[in-house]
Amino acid sequence: MQLRLSLALAAASVVPTALAATYSLSDNHVGSDFLSSFVHEAIADPTHGRVNYVDQATAVRLNLTFAQGNTLVLRADSSSVLSPSGPGRNSVRIRSQKTYTTHVAVFDIVHMPEGCGTWPAAWETAEDNWPNFGEVDIVSVGVNNISPNAMTLHTSANCNMPASRDQTGSPTSNVCDVNASGNVGCGVQSTTPNSFGPSFNGNGGGFYAMERTNDFVKVWFWQRNDGSVPSDLRSGAGSVNTDAWGRPNAFFPNTDCDIGSHFGPNNVIINLTFCGDWAGIPSIFNGAGCPGDCATFVNQNPGAFANAFWQFNAVRIYT
Ligand SMILES: *[C@@H]1O[C@H](CO)[C@@H](O)[C@H](O)[C@H]1NC(C)=O
Ligand SMILES: *[C@@H]1O[C@H](CO)[C@@H](O)[C@H](O)[C@H]1NC(C)=O
Ligand SMILES: CC(=O)N[C@H]1CO[C@H](CO)[C@@H](O)[C@@H]1O
């Protein structure tokens, strides 16, 4: 009896840690599933881009959204010359119907939008409670150039990151508060090759994953052909164990930021805009080797957007 009790106690004390990093598949978004589990947001671009976000019926009709079999493609129009006084280039922005608190999100991406003026992002936030419920940018343009990828938190006040952390990426700022430094957020640049843009696409893409707990946020990236891609993640298994995934590209611990209180229920958002508050800054646009003025370029060069598309094998959410 006594032995049993102590065994039970021992087991009980082991179980929480053993389970801490194990998550079960909750939402497996593949192909046509995206048409019911995400909404197309036909909204004015909050970042003032040269874009016209269309609704789902329009996106499907124009084949800007193609969701069939094992494929989701989200693309921008690449055939129309635009009038400078009319709406911007047709594109799509989708947002998950569901919200998530602690969870793991896996993005199996074949291709991300590339080209002058494109500003793609895969991220999580609560649009109506920003910044109080936080923002996690998982795939987004880097700070000084088009590549590499930058993984960034944007939060309400009193959220800072330690300069030295157990991560492979390079921090660019350690202050997450949106009111600091014009909302650059606390960003970490990936140092893994082929994490963004043309080199990502040329390599068959890869896997981004984000784990959010009340104690930390972690973001990983693996190139598709990397031998160290975790097998549970690659296969879309029914459960994943993030403890076995190794060192993340970006690690945002709770040492000087109460992650639990700075983040609320968030939607997953995938967007593709042009120019705007970031990519449209002349020094950024021209600095990336792009000619003239961003909005004029977008208006006059539809063919330059032939590769401005996302292609996903899956977005999987584990809870
Ligand atoms: C729509 O887009 C998909 C994905 O790029 C492509 O395979 C398909 O041929 C397109 N359909 C039409 C009618 O253009
Ligand atoms: C901080 O930023 C938010 C969002 O932009 C704004 O609503 C708020 O007024 C700002 N607070 C301060 C103290 O500047
Ligand atoms: C236009 C648009 O939807 N822009 C958003 C895309 O994603 C980034 C995250 O990196 C947001 O900050 C933008 O507001």
Short mmCIF file of C-alpha atoms and ligand atoms in Angstrom, two decimals:
data_model
loop_
_atom_site.label_atom_id
_atom_site.label_comp_id
_atom_site.label_asym_id
_atom_site.label_seq_id
_atom_site.Cartn_x
_atom_site.Cartn_y
_atom_site.Cartn_z
CA MET A 1 0.00 0.00 0.00
CA GLN A 2 2.67 2.41 1.03
CA LEU A 3 4.82 1.34 -1.89
CA ARG A 4 1.92 1.84 -4.28
CA LEU A 5 1.25 5.27 -2.90
CA SER A 6 4.82 6.39 -3.32
CA LEU A 7 4.89 4.96 -6.83
CA ALA A 8 1.73 6.84 -7.62
CA LEU A 9 3.20 10.02 -6.21
CA ALA A 10 6.38 9.51 -8.15
CA ALA A 11 4.37 8.94 -11.31
CA ALA A 12 2.24 11.99 -10.63
CA SER A 13 5.28 14.18 -10.20
CA VAL A 14 6.78 12.93 -13.44
CA VAL A 15 3.70 13.17 -15.63
CA PRO A 16 3.29 16.96 -15.83
CA THR A 17 6.83 17.51 -17.09
CA ALA A 18 6.62 14.59 -19.50
CA LEU A 19 3.39 15.98 -20.92
CA ALA A 20 4.50 19.60 -20.90
CA ALA A 21 5.90 19.55 -24.41
CA THR A 22 3.50 17.04 -25.95
CA TYR A 23 0.63 18.44 -27.98
CA SER A 24 -2.21 16.78 -29.92
CA LEU A 25 -3.32 17.73 -33.41
CA SER A 26 -6.33 20.00 -33.05
CA ASP A 27 -6.77 21.56 -36.52
CA ASN A 28 -5.30 20.10 -39.68
CA HIS A 29 -5.68 22.73 -42.40
CA VAL A 30 -5.04 21.23 -45.83
CA GLY A 31 -6.43 22.23 -49.25
CA SER A 32 -10.15 23.03 -49.31
CA ASP A 33 -10.31 23.07 -45.50
CA PHE A 34 -8.91 26.60 -45.64
CA LEU A 35 -12.13 27.80 -47.33
CA SER A 36 -14.21 26.96 -44.25
CA SER A 37 -11.74 27.36 -41.40
CA PHE A 38 -10.33 30.73 -42.50
CA VAL A 39 -12.07 33.93 -43.58
CA HIS A 40 -10.79 36.14 -46.39
CA GLU A 41 -10.49 39.63 -44.99
CA ALA A 42 -11.56 42.17 -47.60
CA ILE A 43 -10.34 45.05 -45.46
CA ALA A 44 -8.47 48.26 -46.02
CA ASP A 45 -4.81 47.46 -45.46
CA PRO A 46 -3.91 48.60 -41.94
CA THR A 47 -0.35 49.12 -43.15
CA HIS A 48 -1.39 51.36 -46.08
CA GLY A 49 -0.09 49.12 -48.82
CA ARG A 50 -0.83 49.35 -52.55
CA VAL A 51 -3.18 46.40 -52.20
CA ASN A 52 -6.85 45.57 -52.66
CA TYR A 53 -7.80 42.64 -50.43
CA VAL A 54 -10.68 40.71 -52.02
CA ASP A 55 -13.32 38.47 -50.45
CA GLN A 56 -13.29 34.69 -50.73
CA ALA A 57 -15.78 34.39 -53.60
CA THR A 58 -13.77 36.88 -55.66
CA ALA A 59 -10.45 35.29 -54.74
CA VAL A 60 -11.64 31.83 -55.79
CA ARG A 61 -13.26 33.14 -58.98
CA LEU A 62 -10.05 34.95 -59.98
CA ASN A 63 -7.98 31.92 -58.87
CA LEU A 64 -6.07 34.11 -56.43
CA THR A 65 -7.07 31.49 -53.87
CA PHE A 66 -6.72 27.89 -55.04
CA ALA A 67 -7.57 25.37 -52.34
CA GLN A 68 -7.72 21.80 -53.62
CA GLY A 69 -6.19 18.42 -52.85
CA ASN A 70 -3.07 18.98 -50.78
CA THR A 71 -2.51 22.52 -51.98
CA LEU A 72 -3.38 26.00 -50.85
CA VAL A 73 -2.18 28.79 -53.12
CA LEU A 74 -2.76 32.44 -52.19
CA ARG A 75 -1.59 34.87 -54.84
CA ALA A 76 -1.71 38.42 -56.03
CA ASP A 77 -3.03 39.51 -59.40
CA SER A 78 -0.25 39.42 -61.99
CA SER A 79 -2.08 40.52 -65.11
CA SER A 80 -3.59 43.98 -64.55
CA VAL A 81 -1.99 47.38 -65.05
CA LEU A 82 -3.50 49.64 -62.38
CA SER A 83 -4.65 53.22 -62.51
CA PRO A 84 -2.77 55.31 -59.94
CA SER A 85 -6.07 56.76 -58.70
CA GLY A 86 -7.86 53.39 -58.42
CA PRO A 87 -7.59 50.55 -55.93
CA GLY A 88 -4.33 48.68 -55.37
CA ARG A 89 -3.31 45.26 -56.66
CA ASN A 90 -5.75 42.44 -55.87
CA SER A 91 -4.43 40.13 -53.19
CA VAL A 92 -5.61 38.06 -50.24
CA ARG A 93 -5.39 38.09 -46.49
CA ILE A 94 -6.87 35.17 -44.56
CA ARG A 95 -7.55 34.78 -40.84
CA SER A 96 -8.39 31.61 -38.92
CA GLN A 97 -11.93 31.36 -37.58
CA LYS A 98 -10.57 29.95 -34.33
CA THR A 99 -8.34 31.63 -31.78
CA TYR A 100 -5.59 29.98 -29.79
CA THR A 101 -3.77 30.62 -26.53
CA THR A 102 -1.10 28.06 -25.61
CA HIS A 103 -0.46 25.92 -28.71
CA VAL A 104 1.94 24.87 -31.43
CA ALA A 105 1.44 26.08 -35.01
CA VAL A 106 3.26 24.31 -37.86
CA PHE A 107 3.48 25.93 -41.29
CA ASP A 108 4.52 23.54 -44.07
CA ILE A 109 5.33 26.04 -46.82
CA VAL A 110 6.36 25.26 -50.40
CA HIS A 111 6.62 28.83 -51.67
CA MET A 112 6.35 32.31 -50.25
CA PRO A 113 5.65 35.53 -52.19
CA GLU A 114 8.74 37.11 -53.69
CA GLY A 115 9.47 40.17 -55.76
CA CYS A 116 9.92 43.91 -55.45
CA GLY A 117 7.48 45.55 -53.06
CA THR A 118 5.98 42.30 -51.73
CA TRP A 119 5.41 42.11 -48.01
CA PRO A 120 4.21 38.65 -47.02
CA ALA A 121 3.57 37.56 -43.46
CA ALA A 122 2.33 34.55 -41.51
CA TRP A 123 1.59 35.66 -37.99
CA GLU A 124 -0.79 35.61 -35.05
CA THR A 125 -2.63 38.38 -33.28
CA ALA A 126 -6.08 39.50 -32.09
CA GLU A 127 -6.99 42.34 -34.44
CA ASP A 128 -9.60 43.80 -32.07
CA ASN A 129 -7.40 43.59 -28.99
CA TRP A 130 -4.09 44.74 -30.42
CA PRO A 131 -1.63 45.18 -28.81
CA ASN A 132 -3.06 43.94 -25.50
CA PHE A 133 -3.36 40.32 -26.67
CA GLY A 134 0.06 40.45 -28.33
CA GLU A 135 1.39 39.68 -31.80
CA VAL A 136 3.79 36.95 -32.90
CA ASP A 137 5.30 37.37 -36.38
CA ILE A 138 6.48 33.96 -37.53
CA VAL A 139 7.29 34.61 -41.18
CA SER A 140 7.90 38.26 -42.01
CA VAL A 141 10.40 40.43 -43.80
CA GLY A 142 13.67 41.05 -42.06
CA VAL A 143 14.60 44.46 -40.71
CA ASN A 144 17.39 45.65 -42.98
CA ASN A 145 16.86 43.67 -46.12
CA ILE A 146 14.41 41.35 -47.81
CA SER A 147 16.14 38.33 -46.30
CA PRO A 148 16.53 36.73 -43.80
CA ASN A 149 13.30 36.06 -42.00
CA ALA A 150 12.58 38.00 -38.82
CA MET A 151 10.57 36.52 -35.96
CA THR A 152 9.15 39.23 -33.76
CA LEU A 153 6.89 39.85 -30.76
CA HIS A 154 4.87 43.05 -30.47
CA THR A 155 3.26 43.64 -27.08
CA SER A 156 1.86 46.14 -24.59
CA ALA A 157 4.27 47.82 -22.15
CA ASN A 158 6.81 46.08 -19.88
CA CYS A 159 7.92 43.20 -22.04
CA ASN A 160 11.64 42.88 -22.70
CA MET A 161 13.91 40.08 -23.82
CA PRO A 162 17.29 39.16 -22.37
CA ALA A 163 20.19 39.94 -24.72
CA SER A 164 21.62 36.46 -24.32
CA ARG A 165 19.24 33.57 -24.97
CA ASP A 166 19.27 29.94 -26.00
CA GLN A 167 18.53 30.49 -29.69
CA THR A 168 20.32 30.21 -33.02
CA GLY A 169 19.10 33.55 -34.42
CA SER A 170 20.42 37.09 -33.89
CA PRO A 171 18.33 39.57 -31.90
CA THR A 172 17.78 42.96 -33.52
CA SER A 173 15.88 44.59 -30.63
CA ASN A 174 14.98 43.36 -27.15
CA VAL A 175 12.05 45.69 -26.42
CA CYS A 176 8.69 44.21 -27.42
CA ASP A 177 6.50 47.19 -26.44
CA VAL A 178 4.74 48.57 -29.55
CA ASN A 179 5.25 52.10 -28.22
CA ALA A 180 9.02 51.81 -28.25
CA SER A 181 11.09 52.77 -31.30
CA GLY A 182 8.17 53.08 -33.70
CA ASN A 183 6.92 49.54 -33.02
CA VAL A 184 9.91 47.63 -34.36
CA GLY A 185 9.10 44.95 -31.75
CA CYS A 186 11.61 42.51 -30.30
CA GLY A 187 12.91 40.76 -33.39
CA VAL A 188 15.26 37.88 -34.03
CA GLN A 189 16.76 37.28 -37.46
CA SER A 190 17.08 33.70 -38.56
CA THR A 191 20.63 32.59 -39.33
CA THR A 192 19.44 29.38 -40.99
CA PRO A 193 20.14 29.51 -44.74
CA ASN A 194 17.17 29.71 -47.12
CA SER A 195 14.70 30.94 -44.51
CA PHE A 196 13.11 33.57 -46.74
CA GLY A 197 12.41 34.72 -50.27
CA PRO A 198 13.90 33.35 -53.49
CA SER A 199 16.40 31.04 -51.77
CA PHE A 200 13.62 29.57 -49.61
CA ASN A 201 11.54 28.98 -52.74
CA GLY A 202 14.43 27.60 -54.76
CA ASN A 203 14.98 25.02 -52.07
CA GLY A 204 11.41 23.71 -51.97
CA GLY A 205 10.53 25.82 -48.94
CA GLY A 206 10.46 24.33 -45.49
CA PHE A 207 8.83 24.24 -42.10
CA TYR A 208 8.16 27.04 -39.66
CA ALA A 209 6.84 26.16 -36.22
CA MET A 210 5.86 28.29 -33.24
CA GLU A 211 5.25 27.12 -29.68
CA ARG A 212 3.52 29.41 -27.25
CA THR A 213 3.22 28.58 -23.54
CA ASN A 214 2.65 30.90 -20.59
CA ASP A 215 6.41 30.85 -20.04
CA PHE A 216 7.86 31.38 -23.50
CA VAL A 217 7.41 31.67 -27.24
CA LYS A 218 9.73 29.69 -29.51
CA VAL A 219 10.01 29.76 -33.31
CA TRP A 220 11.85 27.14 -35.37
CA PHE A 221 12.69 26.95 -39.06
CA TRP A 222 14.02 23.99 -41.03
CA GLN A 223 14.78 23.88 -44.75
CA ARG A 224 12.69 21.19 -46.43
CA ASN A 225 15.66 18.91 -47.14
CA ASP A 226 17.28 19.37 -43.71
CA GLY A 227 17.94 15.96 -42.18
CA SER A 228 17.11 17.29 -38.73
CA VAL A 229 13.46 18.11 -39.50
CA PRO A 230 11.62 16.39 -36.60
CA SER A 231 9.76 13.36 -37.96
CA ASP A 232 6.55 14.14 -36.02
CA LEU A 233 6.48 17.62 -37.52
CA ARG A 234 7.37 16.53 -41.05
CA SER A 235 4.76 13.79 -41.17
CA GLY A 236 1.92 15.79 -39.63
CA ALA A 237 1.65 13.21 -36.85
CA GLY A 238 -1.30 13.18 -34.45
CA SER A 239 0.93 14.48 -31.68
CA VAL A 240 4.23 16.33 -31.47
CA ASN A 241 6.87 16.63 -28.77
CA THR A 242 8.55 20.02 -29.01
CA ASP A 243 11.15 19.05 -26.38
CA ALA A 244 12.76 16.93 -29.10
CA TRP A 245 12.88 19.75 -31.65
CA GLY A 246 16.18 21.21 -30.51
CA ARG A 247 17.29 24.78 -30.22
CA PRO A 248 14.82 27.26 -31.75
CA ASN A 249 15.78 30.04 -34.16
CA ALA A 250 14.07 32.46 -31.79
CA PHE A 251 13.43 32.09 -28.06
CA PHE A 252 11.35 34.63 -26.17
CA PRO A 253 11.42 33.68 -22.45
CA ASN A 254 9.44 35.19 -19.57
CA THR A 255 12.47 36.47 -17.64
CA ASP A 256 11.46 40.11 -18.12
CA CYS A 257 8.05 39.70 -19.74
CA ASP A 258 5.03 37.94 -18.30
CA ILE A 259 4.14 36.05 -21.49
CA GLY A 260 0.88 34.77 -19.99
CA SER A 261 -0.50 38.27 -19.37
CA HIS A 262 0.90 39.91 -22.53
CA PHE A 263 -0.78 37.42 -24.87
CA GLY A 264 -4.47 36.54 -25.25
CA PRO A 265 -6.42 34.41 -27.72
CA ASN A 266 -4.91 35.00 -31.17
CA ASN A 267 -5.96 34.21 -34.74
CA VAL A 268 -3.57 32.89 -37.35
CA ILE A 269 -3.25 35.40 -40.21
CA ILE A 270 -1.57 35.00 -43.60
CA ASN A 271 -1.24 38.14 -45.67
CA LEU A 272 0.37 39.53 -48.77
CA THR A 273 0.53 43.25 -49.25
CA PHE A 274 2.69 45.62 -51.32
CA CYS A 275 4.67 48.68 -50.36
CA GLY A 276 2.98 50.36 -47.39
CA ASP A 277 4.48 51.35 -44.08
CA TRP A 278 7.46 49.06 -44.40
CA ALA A 279 8.21 47.74 -47.88
CA GLY A 280 7.22 51.10 -49.38
CA ILE A 281 9.86 53.14 -47.56
CA PRO A 282 12.07 54.38 -50.42
CA SER A 283 15.34 53.41 -48.74
CA ILE A 284 14.03 49.88 -48.16
CA PHE A 285 12.46 49.50 -51.62
CA ASN A 286 15.42 50.96 -53.55
CA GLY A 287 17.87 49.40 -51.12
CA ALA A 288 16.54 45.99 -52.13
CA GLY A 289 17.45 46.81 -55.74
CA CYS A 290 13.93 47.75 -56.81
CA PRO A 291 13.45 50.66 -59.24
CA GLY A 292 11.67 53.97 -58.74
CA ASP A 293 8.72 54.41 -56.48
CA CYS A 294 7.06 51.33 -54.95
CA ALA A 295 3.42 52.18 -55.68
CA THR A 296 4.24 53.12 -59.30
CA PHE A 297 6.14 49.86 -59.72
CA VAL A 298 3.17 47.88 -58.39
CA ASN A 299 0.74 49.75 -60.66
CA GLN A 300 2.72 49.36 -63.87
CA ASN A 301 4.37 45.92 -63.67
CA PRO A 302 1.83 43.12 -63.25
CA GLY A 303 4.28 40.55 -64.61
CA ALA A 304 6.65 41.27 -61.75
CA PHE A 305 4.12 39.61 -59.43
CA ALA A 306 4.03 36.21 -61.10
CA ASN A 307 5.94 34.79 -58.13
CA ALA A 308 4.02 36.76 -55.53
CA PHE A 309 2.25 33.71 -54.16
CA TRP A 310 2.08 31.56 -51.07
CA GLN A 311 1.82 27.80 -51.43
CA PHE A 312 1.11 25.70 -48.35
CA ASN A 313 0.99 21.95 -47.91
CA ALA A 314 -0.60 22.44 -44.50
CA VAL A 315 -1.04 24.63 -41.48
CA ARG A 316 -1.39 22.42 -38.41
CA ILE A 317 -2.39 23.53 -34.94
CA TYR A 318 -1.57 21.36 -31.93
CA THR A 319 -2.93 22.05 -28.45
C1 LIG B 1 -5.35 28.05 -60.51
O1 LIG B 1 -4.17 28.02 -59.73
C2 LIG B 1 -3.64 26.72 -59.59
C3 LIG B 1 -2.48 26.81 -58.61
O2 LIG B 1 -1.48 27.66 -59.06
C4 LIG B 1 -3.26 26.15 -60.93
O3 LIG B 1 -2.75 24.84 -60.78
C5 LIG B 1 -4.49 26.13 -61.81
O4 LIG B 1 -4.13 25.70 -63.11
C6 LIG B 1 -5.12 27.50 -61.89
N1 LIG B 1 -6.40 27.39 -62.58
C7 LIG B 1 -6.68 28.14 -63.62
C8 LIG B 1 -8.04 27.92 -64.22
O5 LIG B 1 -5.91 28.97 -64.07
C1 LIG B 2 0.81 52.86 -27.09
O1 LIG B 2 0.43 52.39 -28.38
C2 LIG B 2 -0.94 52.13 -28.49
C3 LIG B 2 -1.16 51.46 -29.82
O2 LIG B 2 -0.59 52.21 -30.85
C4 LIG B 2 -1.72 53.40 -28.28
O3 LIG B 2 -3.10 53.15 -28.39
C5 LIG B 2 -1.41 53.98 -26.92
O4 LIG B 2 -2.03 55.22 -26.76
C6 LIG B 2 0.08 54.13 -26.72
N1 LIG B 2 0.35 54.48 -25.34
C7 LIG B 2 1.26 55.38 -25.02
C8 LIG B 2 1.44 55.60 -23.56
O5 LIG B 2 1.88 56.01 -25.85
C1 LIG B 3 -1.37 44.55 -44.92
C2 LIG B 3 -1.21 43.60 -43.85
O1 LIG B 3 -2.07 42.77 -43.64
N1 LIG B 3 -0.11 43.74 -43.19
C3 LIG B 3 0.20 42.95 -42.08
C4 LIG B 3 0.97 41.75 -42.53
O2 LIG B 3 1.65 41.16 -41.51
C5 LIG B 3 2.42 41.99 -40.67
C6 LIG B 3 3.07 41.11 -39.66
O3 LIG B 3 4.37 40.99 -40.01
C7 LIG B 3 1.56 43.02 -40.02
O4 LIG B 3 2.33 43.85 -39.17
C8 LIG B 3 0.90 43.80 -41.09
O5 LIG B 3 -0.02 44.70 -40.50
#
